[in-house]
Amino acid sequence: MLNKAAIEKEDPGGTERKASETSSSQRSDIHCFPIHATEQTSQLEFPFLKHGLLFDRRPQIKQLEESLKRRLKPNSIPELILIAGASGTGKTVLARSLQRSVQEDLKGFFVMGKFDQLKRSEPFAPLVSAMTEFVSLVLEKGKDVIDQVKSDVLEQVGSDIRALTVL
């Protein structure tokens, strides 16, 4: 903000200011207009991100689908799938590519745990996150599902159930 005394000290007669005011009042090419009246949005939009589309991830999607098929076979061995890579490369979208088939087609539970670089002091944070999500999904299903999951967990874990509560 300019001080009037400072302006008059630099230009005592105000000749520069008067010349500027005169020239701008004589110009007829300056028109008032509403801001953003004719402007298009300057936001970049990537519709494929809204739809969860992946580009050139067919081999990885196929690996995930094969892992799911192996797990559906009787007496199959449980698998833990870890997806690693730089941030912004589509790891979450890749993992979620199986979500619909697990939840809707197979009526199963789909849970994920993400490693957060800011939570380095919590070594099991992704596992805890996935288990928390699993518990929430089970609780949403009602008493029958809760009893079935409880029975299944006790059958699989047995007397080592305390190990789950320590986390």
mmCIF file of C-alpha atoms in Angstrom:
data_model
loop_
_atom_site.group_PDB
_atom_site.id
_atom_site.type_symbol
_atom_site.label_atom_id
_atom_site.label_comp_id
_atom_site.label_asym_id
_atom_site.label_seq_id
_atom_site.Cartn_x
_atom_site.Cartn_y
_atom_site.Cartn_z
ATOM 1 C CA MET A 1 0.000 0.000 0.000
ATOM 2 C CA LEU A 2 1.423 3.374 -0.976
ATOM 3 C CA ASN A 3 1.431 6.277 1.384
ATOM 4 C CA LYS A 4 0.114 9.565 -0.160
ATOM 5 C CA ALA A 5 2.934 11.543 1.467
ATOM 6 C CA ALA A 6 5.507 9.176 -0.058
ATOM 7 C CA ILE A 7 3.976 9.631 -3.536
ATOM 8 C CA GLU A 8 3.987 13.407 -3.247
ATOM 9 C CA LYS A 9 7.571 13.356 -2.020
ATOM 10 C CA GLU A 10 8.630 11.469 -5.184
ATOM 11 C CA ASP A 11 6.345 13.434 -7.554
ATOM 12 C CA PRO A 12 5.420 16.722 -5.876
ATOM 13 C CA GLY A 13 3.240 18.055 -8.681
ATOM 14 C CA GLY A 14 1.636 14.712 -9.396
ATOM 15 C CA THR A 15 2.519 14.992 -13.079
ATOM 16 C CA GLU A 16 3.166 11.285 -13.557
ATOM 17 C CA ARG A 17 -0.050 10.348 -11.779
ATOM 18 C CA LYS A 18 -2.115 12.849 -13.818
ATOM 19 C CA ALA A 19 -0.578 11.611 -17.073
ATOM 20 C CA SER A 20 -1.412 8.026 -16.115
ATOM 21 C CA GLU A 21 -4.993 8.910 -15.162
ATOM 22 C CA THR A 22 -5.483 10.888 -18.375
ATOM 23 C CA SER A 23 -4.169 8.129 -20.624
ATOM 24 C CA SER A 24 -6.301 5.436 -18.991
ATOM 25 C CA SER A 25 -9.470 7.563 -19.111
ATOM 26 C CA GLN A 26 -8.923 8.287 -22.814
ATOM 27 C CA ARG A 27 -8.601 4.607 -23.715
ATOM 28 C CA SER A 28 -11.823 3.193 -25.066
ATOM 29 C CA ASP A 29 -10.658 -0.430 -25.458
ATOM 30 C CA ILE A 30 -11.063 -1.338 -21.790
ATOM 31 C CA HIS A 31 -14.401 -2.977 -21.066
ATOM 32 C CA CYS A 32 -15.855 -4.387 -17.905
ATOM 33 C CA PHE A 33 -16.724 -8.070 -18.023
ATOM 34 C CA PRO A 34 -17.757 -10.718 -15.525
ATOM 35 C CA ILE A 35 -14.866 -12.853 -14.359
ATOM 36 C CA HIS A 36 -14.870 -16.440 -15.712
ATOM 37 C CA ALA A 37 -17.848 -15.732 -17.985
ATOM 38 C CA THR A 38 -16.356 -17.378 -21.062
ATOM 39 C CA GLU A 39 -13.609 -19.455 -19.483
ATOM 40 C CA GLN A 40 -13.599 -23.216 -19.647
ATOM 41 C CA THR A 41 -12.594 -25.216 -16.595
ATOM 42 C CA SER A 42 -8.878 -25.464 -16.125
ATOM 43 C CA GLN A 43 -9.137 -28.736 -14.237
ATOM 44 C CA LEU A 44 -7.521 -31.778 -15.809
ATOM 45 C CA GLU A 45 -9.855 -34.712 -15.907
ATOM 46 C CA PHE A 46 -8.853 -38.319 -16.348
ATOM 47 C CA PRO A 47 -12.068 -40.327 -16.700
ATOM 48 C CA PHE A 48 -10.207 -43.646 -16.613
ATOM 49 C CA LEU A 49 -9.240 -42.923 -12.987
ATOM 50 C CA LYS A 50 -12.900 -42.541 -11.988
ATOM 51 C CA HIS A 51 -13.707 -45.933 -13.483
ATOM 52 C CA GLY A 52 -10.666 -47.679 -11.984
ATOM 53 C CA LEU A 53 -9.213 -48.607 -15.353
ATOM 54 C CA LEU A 54 -5.643 -49.817 -15.532
ATOM 55 C CA PHE A 55 -3.348 -49.529 -18.482
ATOM 56 C CA ASP A 56 -0.985 -52.362 -19.369
ATOM 57 C CA ARG A 57 -1.619 -54.235 -16.123
ATOM 58 C CA ARG A 58 -3.085 -57.349 -17.746
ATOM 59 C CA PRO A 59 -0.200 -59.613 -16.604
ATOM 60 C CA GLN A 60 -0.540 -58.447 -12.988
ATOM 61 C CA ILE A 61 -4.341 -58.751 -13.038
ATOM 62 C CA LYS A 62 -3.958 -62.263 -14.445
ATOM 63 C CA GLN A 63 -1.559 -63.161 -11.598
ATOM 64 C CA LEU A 64 -4.057 -61.916 -9.031
ATOM 65 C CA GLU A 65 -6.905 -63.840 -10.661
ATOM 66 C CA GLU A 66 -4.810 -67.024 -10.769
ATOM 67 C CA SER A 67 -3.981 -66.623 -7.089
ATOM 68 C CA LEU A 68 -7.678 -66.264 -6.311
ATOM 69 C CA LYS A 69 -8.505 -69.398 -8.354
ATOM 70 C CA ARG A 70 -5.800 -71.377 -6.514
ATOM 71 C CA ARG A 71 -7.255 -70.261 -3.193
ATOM 72 C CA LEU A 72 -10.758 -71.417 -4.172
ATOM 73 C CA LYS A 73 -9.627 -75.022 -4.670
ATOM 74 C CA PRO A 74 -10.395 -77.452 -1.816
ATOM 75 C CA ASN A 75 -7.549 -77.834 0.707
ATOM 76 C CA SER A 76 -5.670 -74.920 -0.814
ATOM 77 C CA ILE A 77 -2.868 -73.133 0.985
ATOM 78 C CA PRO A 78 -3.640 -69.559 2.088
ATOM 79 C CA GLU A 79 -1.682 -66.874 0.261
ATOM 80 C CA LEU A 80 -0.577 -63.401 1.186
ATOM 81 C CA ILE A 81 -0.270 -61.059 -1.773
ATOM 82 C CA LEU A 82 2.045 -58.074 -1.509
ATOM 83 C CA ILE A 83 1.978 -55.381 -4.189
ATOM 84 C CA ALA A 84 4.915 -52.999 -4.164
ATOM 85 C CA GLY A 85 5.892 -50.015 -6.280
ATOM 86 C CA ALA A 86 6.365 -46.276 -6.417
ATOM 87 C CA SER A 87 3.514 -44.025 -5.338
ATOM 88 C CA GLY A 88 0.961 -43.201 -8.009
ATOM 89 C CA THR A 89 1.574 -46.321 -10.095
ATOM 90 C CA GLY A 90 -1.866 -47.858 -9.546
ATOM 91 C CA LYS A 91 -1.200 -50.410 -6.821
ATOM 92 C CA THR A 92 -4.494 -49.740 -5.040
ATOM 93 C CA VAL A 93 -6.499 -49.848 -8.277
ATOM 94 C CA LEU A 94 -4.714 -53.086 -9.205
ATOM 95 C CA ALA A 95 -5.576 -54.684 -5.860
ATOM 96 C CA ARG A 96 -9.173 -53.498 -6.057
ATOM 97 C CA SER A 97 -9.513 -55.096 -9.512
ATOM 98 C CA LEU A 98 -10.466 -58.309 -7.667
ATOM 99 C CA GLN A 99 -12.825 -56.685 -5.205
ATOM 100 C CA ARG A 100 -16.025 -57.045 -7.253
ATOM 101 C CA SER A 101 -15.455 -60.708 -8.038
ATOM 102 C CA VAL A 102 -14.598 -61.527 -4.419
ATOM 103 C CA GLN A 103 -17.487 -59.639 -2.849
ATOM 104 C CA GLU A 104 -20.274 -60.051 -5.389
ATOM 105 C CA ASP A 105 -19.495 -63.239 -7.309
ATOM 106 C CA LEU A 106 -17.977 -65.275 -4.481
ATOM 107 C CA LYS A 107 -19.797 -63.596 -1.566
ATOM 108 C CA GLY A 108 -16.447 -63.328 0.211
ATOM 109 C CA PHE A 109 -14.578 -60.656 2.116
ATOM 110 C CA PHE A 110 -12.125 -58.362 0.347
ATOM 111 C CA VAL A 111 -9.726 -56.520 2.637
ATOM 112 C CA MET A 112 -6.572 -54.549 2.032
ATOM 113 C CA GLY A 113 -3.868 -53.061 4.190
ATOM 114 C CA LYS A 114 -1.802 -50.164 2.928
ATOM 115 C CA PHE A 115 1.621 -49.197 4.187
ATOM 116 C CA ASP A 116 1.698 -45.535 5.122
ATOM 117 C CA GLN A 117 5.187 -44.031 5.057
ATOM 118 C CA LEU A 118 4.202 -41.617 7.815
ATOM 119 C CA LYS A 119 3.473 -44.516 10.164
ATOM 120 C CA ARG A 120 6.946 -46.091 10.094
ATOM 121 C CA SER A 121 6.861 -46.629 13.840
ATOM 122 C CA GLU A 122 3.925 -49.037 13.411
ATOM 123 C CA PRO A 123 5.487 -52.119 11.774
ATOM 124 C CA PHE A 124 2.238 -54.092 11.453
ATOM 125 C CA ALA A 125 0.041 -51.129 10.441
ATOM 126 C CA PRO A 126 -1.027 -52.647 7.071
ATOM 127 C CA LEU A 127 -1.939 -55.950 8.718
ATOM 128 C CA VAL A 128 -3.825 -54.197 11.509
ATOM 129 C CA SER A 129 -5.617 -52.059 8.911
ATOM 130 C CA ALA A 130 -6.665 -55.129 6.919
ATOM 131 C CA MET A 131 -7.859 -56.959 10.029
ATOM 132 C CA THR A 132 -9.798 -53.902 11.201
ATOM 133 C CA GLU A 133 -11.500 -53.722 7.815
ATOM 134 C CA PHE A 134 -12.259 -57.458 7.992
ATOM 135 C CA VAL A 135 -13.824 -57.147 11.456
ATOM 136 C CA SER A 136 -15.957 -54.214 10.258
ATOM 137 C CA LEU A 137 -17.194 -56.199 7.256
ATOM 138 C CA VAL A 138 -18.041 -59.202 9.431
ATOM 139 C CA LEU A 139 -19.934 -57.045 11.937
ATOM 140 C CA GLU A 140 -21.998 -55.539 9.097
ATOM 141 C CA LYS A 141 -23.172 -59.015 8.029
ATOM 142 C CA GLY A 142 -24.994 -59.885 11.249
ATOM 143 C CA LYS A 143 -25.017 -62.533 13.961
ATOM 144 C CA ASP A 144 -24.999 -65.623 11.717
ATOM 145 C CA VAL A 145 -21.885 -64.504 9.847
ATOM 146 C CA ILE A 146 -20.208 -63.392 13.086
ATOM 147 C CA ASP A 147 -20.782 -66.854 14.623
ATOM 148 C CA GLN A 148 -19.513 -68.609 11.479
ATOM 149 C CA VAL A 149 -16.347 -66.492 11.286
ATOM 150 C CA LYS A 150 -15.737 -66.957 15.005
ATOM 151 C CA SER A 151 -16.040 -70.715 14.609
ATOM 152 C CA ASP A 152 -13.762 -70.746 11.540
ATOM 153 C CA VAL A 153 -11.095 -68.626 13.228
ATOM 154 C CA LEU A 154 -11.115 -70.739 16.394
ATOM 155 C CA GLU A 155 -10.880 -73.904 14.289
ATOM 156 C CA GLN A 156 -7.889 -72.590 12.302
ATOM 157 C CA VAL A 157 -6.012 -70.776 15.055
ATOM 158 C CA GLY A 158 -6.933 -72.946 18.027
ATOM 159 C CA SER A 159 -5.097 -72.156 21.233
ATOM 160 C CA ASP A 160 -2.939 -69.526 19.494
ATOM 161 C CA ILE A 161 -5.920 -67.137 19.406
ATOM 162 C CA ARG A 162 -4.107 -64.837 21.850
ATOM 163 C CA ALA A 163 -1.585 -63.977 19.122
ATOM 164 C CA LEU A 164 -4.365 -62.198 17.213
ATOM 165 C CA THR A 165 -5.335 -60.043 20.148
ATOM 166 C CA VAL A 166 -1.746 -58.907 20.821
ATOM 167 C CA LEU A 167 -1.661 -57.084 17.484
#
